[in-house]
Amino acid sequence: DTAVSQTPKYLVTQMGNDKSIKCEQNLGHDTMYWYKQDSKKFLKIMFSYNNKELIINETVPNRFSPKSPDKAHLNLHINSLELGDSAVYFCASSQRILSRGRPSSYNEQFFGPGTRLTVL
Amino acid sequence: LAKTTQPISMDSYEGQEVNITCSHNNIATNDYITWYQQFPSQGPRFIIQGYKTKVTNEVASLFIPADRKSSTLSLPRVSLSDTAVYYCLVVGGNTDKLIFGTGTRLQVFP
């Protein structure tokens, strides 16, 4: 009955390869996110989708491409992997609460267990 | 979104009350204060959120003074399992973004 799940948990690959990380949530939420946590433990948002629509797209290399086939899934595809891509990637989900047509602050996010990506 | 400042680390002993203070001088009228907890090798977990005065749940209390420029997370009677990084965030009313700072690394000793 895992709320937010990610696969794989560990990913070791060579520079230049293309890889994907999958995320699924069974909470019925309409918004999903990808975060990156680097070796210094800084956690930064990368993307967010609401009902399959991209709503947050931070300054991320275009080698990173999120895909949301439905509300419950948000996958992250990374092309031409580089050493600097090594990090832990977290998926999260929340239910957007709108107040007067704008998102409310009260949007607790549920995080997955993370995917540790190591690029050699 | 307002930047937050909190201590890099704190030490405590089991059974003590721990108070972690966060400053957010530029908090906007519609912003909320939110705290997340992260254990090693896990994703962050929501602890508590508040707008003003005091909020309490089964895990912690959050104290916010009238000017809202700071907040204090209070963990009663900590145990070893409370060893984690605690993040203070200001959440804006117009965006879903969570902007994480460096957090406070709490180490609880027996």
XYZ file of C-alpha atoms in Angstrom:
230
model
C 0.000 0.000 0.000
C 2.941 2.313 -0.739
C 1.764 5.872 -1.327
C 4.489 7.149 -3.669
C 6.786 4.580 -5.244
C 9.797 4.952 -7.485
C 11.731 2.492 -9.600
C 14.514 1.718 -9.616
C 15.835 2.476 -6.141
C 19.424 2.410 -7.373
C 20.691 3.141 -10.862
C 24.338 2.882 -11.867
C 25.204 3.727 -15.437
C 27.913 5.044 -17.725
C 28.276 8.593 -18.994
C 26.435 9.180 -22.225
C 23.696 6.626 -21.597
C 19.970 7.340 -21.539
C 17.941 6.228 -18.529
C 14.472 6.564 -17.077
C 13.116 6.702 -13.547
C 9.481 5.858 -12.937
C 7.150 7.242 -10.283
C 3.656 6.186 -9.315
C 1.304 7.440 -6.616
C -1.858 5.780 -5.380
C -3.095 8.704 -3.279
C -5.447 10.055 -5.912
C -3.462 13.293 -6.067
C -3.550 15.500 -9.116
C -0.074 17.034 -8.869
C 3.324 15.338 -9.050
C 6.882 16.614 -8.761
C 10.495 15.695 -9.365
C 13.221 16.907 -7.010
C 16.986 16.458 -7.149
C 19.107 16.139 -3.998
C 22.817 16.511 -4.669
C 25.806 15.314 -2.680
C 25.638 18.393 -0.452
C 22.053 17.428 0.414
C 20.464 20.462 -1.252
C 16.975 19.522 -2.407
C 15.737 21.380 -5.479
C 12.557 21.135 -7.441
C 12.895 20.272 -11.117
C 9.396 19.783 -12.543
C 5.778 19.647 -11.543
C 2.728 18.325 -13.379
C -0.896 18.982 -12.550
C -3.392 16.705 -14.289
C -0.749 15.804 -16.883
C 0.013 19.468 -17.557
C 3.473 20.891 -16.889
C 3.162 23.707 -14.333
C 6.691 24.055 -12.938
C 9.750 23.795 -15.137
C 12.856 24.976 -13.335
C 16.168 25.715 -15.000
C 17.067 22.152 -15.845
C 19.102 20.937 -18.852
C 16.844 19.840 -21.674
C 18.445 16.400 -21.412
C 15.863 15.921 -18.652
C 12.383 15.260 -19.947
C 9.441 14.458 -17.673
C 6.467 12.537 -18.995
C 3.107 12.144 -17.321
C 0.958 9.506 -19.034
C -1.769 9.989 -16.418
C -2.364 11.668 -13.058
C -0.879 8.773 -11.129
C 2.431 8.567 -13.003
C 5.303 10.933 -13.626
C 8.409 9.513 -15.249
C 11.761 11.190 -15.700
C 13.875 10.454 -18.741
C 17.481 11.598 -18.863
C 19.487 11.646 -22.099
C 23.257 11.662 -22.438
C 23.939 11.265 -18.757
C 26.782 13.302 -17.257
C 28.824 12.868 -14.086
C 27.051 15.858 -12.532
C 23.706 14.102 -12.837
C 24.704 11.793 -10.001
C 22.277 12.517 -7.191
C 19.198 11.200 -5.437
C 16.000 11.947 -7.331
C 12.757 12.197 -5.383
C 9.273 12.063 -6.733
C 6.441 13.656 -4.752
C 2.726 14.195 -5.064
C 0.093 16.466 -3.584
C -3.505 17.473 -4.026
C -3.801 20.978 -5.333
C -6.205 23.046 -3.299
C -7.373 26.042 -5.235
C -8.503 29.222 -3.617
C -10.064 31.706 -6.022
C -8.508 29.840 -8.909
C -4.976 29.923 -7.476
C -3.117 27.148 -5.638
C -3.344 27.331 -1.883
C -0.350 27.012 0.375
C -1.875 24.123 2.204
C -0.547 21.424 -0.109
C 1.396 18.827 1.894
C 3.648 16.923 -0.451
C 4.226 13.183 -0.087
C 7.661 12.042 -1.160
C 8.807 8.744 -2.576
C 11.820 6.815 -1.266
C 14.182 8.263 -3.848
C 16.294 6.881 -6.677
C 20.038 7.067 -6.204
C 21.595 7.667 -9.625
C 25.327 7.139 -10.025
C 26.957 8.082 -13.314
C 30.418 6.603 -13.867
C 9.137 33.225 -1.790
C 10.781 34.290 1.465
C 14.219 32.933 2.228
C 14.566 31.021 5.485
C 17.493 30.832 7.874
C 17.892 28.122 10.489
C 20.799 26.629 12.454
C 22.906 24.148 10.540
C 22.931 21.608 13.358
C 21.730 20.925 16.893
C 22.476 18.255 19.452
C 20.139 16.963 22.129
C 19.647 14.041 24.496
C 16.784 11.640 24.686
C 13.833 12.933 26.662
C 14.643 16.607 26.157
C 12.506 19.155 24.387
C 14.087 20.528 21.246
C 13.243 23.918 19.786
C 14.437 24.800 16.294
C 13.995 28.411 15.301
C 13.707 29.626 11.749
C 13.758 33.201 10.534
C 11.836 34.356 7.471
C 11.978 38.135 7.523
C 10.431 38.633 4.086
C 7.387 36.427 4.562
C 4.383 37.647 2.577
C 0.842 38.042 3.813
C -0.446 34.907 2.081
C 2.530 32.691 2.927
C 2.418 29.728 5.296
C 5.267 28.231 7.334
C 5.844 24.546 6.816
C 8.275 22.069 8.348
C 9.505 18.835 6.828
C 11.629 16.076 8.338
C 14.082 13.927 6.395
C 15.684 10.739 7.660
C 18.821 9.405 5.958
C 18.070 7.629 2.687
C 14.416 8.686 2.742
C 12.332 11.416 1.197
C 11.200 14.409 3.254
C 8.065 14.003 5.329
C 5.612 16.770 6.233
C 5.525 17.535 9.959
C 3.449 20.627 10.520
C 2.217 23.820 8.931
C 0.911 27.073 10.346
C 0.006 30.644 9.556
C 0.132 32.351 12.943
C 0.047 31.753 16.723
C 0.385 28.108 17.694
C -0.324 24.865 15.928
C 0.015 21.470 17.581
C -0.288 17.945 16.274
C 0.743 14.512 17.497
C 4.336 15.045 16.382
C 5.256 18.660 17.130
C 4.175 22.193 17.935
C 4.777 25.248 15.829
C 4.977 28.684 17.422
C 4.636 31.757 15.218
C 4.819 35.256 16.737
C 2.519 38.031 15.655
C 4.982 39.557 13.177
C 5.476 36.118 11.547
C 9.127 36.882 10.815
C 10.235 33.768 12.630
C 8.854 30.452 13.790
C 9.878 27.754 16.242
C 9.394 24.051 15.786
C 9.126 22.307 19.145
C 9.702 18.572 19.485
C 8.695 17.317 22.937
C 10.752 14.601 24.597
C 12.891 13.599 21.623
C 14.074 10.058 21.101
C 16.931 8.603 19.083
C 14.550 8.114 16.181
C 14.072 11.882 15.912
C 17.619 12.202 14.573
C 17.039 13.737 11.151
C 17.279 16.919 9.115
C 14.461 19.407 9.723
C 13.569 21.871 6.988
C 11.722 25.121 7.504
C 9.944 26.354 4.382
C 7.791 29.294 3.491
C 5.045 28.204 1.151
C 3.523 30.840 -1.101
C -0.146 31.067 -1.941
C 0.420 31.430 -5.686
C 2.678 28.481 -6.329
C 3.141 24.808 -5.565
C 6.883 25.214 -5.200
C 8.703 23.992 -2.120
C 12.072 25.692 -1.778
C 14.255 23.769 0.625
C 17.127 25.459 2.452
C 20.015 23.731 4.166
C 17.873 22.447 7.017
C 18.878 21.768 10.627
C 20.595 18.495 11.302
C 19.350 17.277 14.693
C 21.402 14.630 16.424
C 19.827 12.969 19.468
C 22.153 11.158 21.854
C 21.219 8.477 24.384
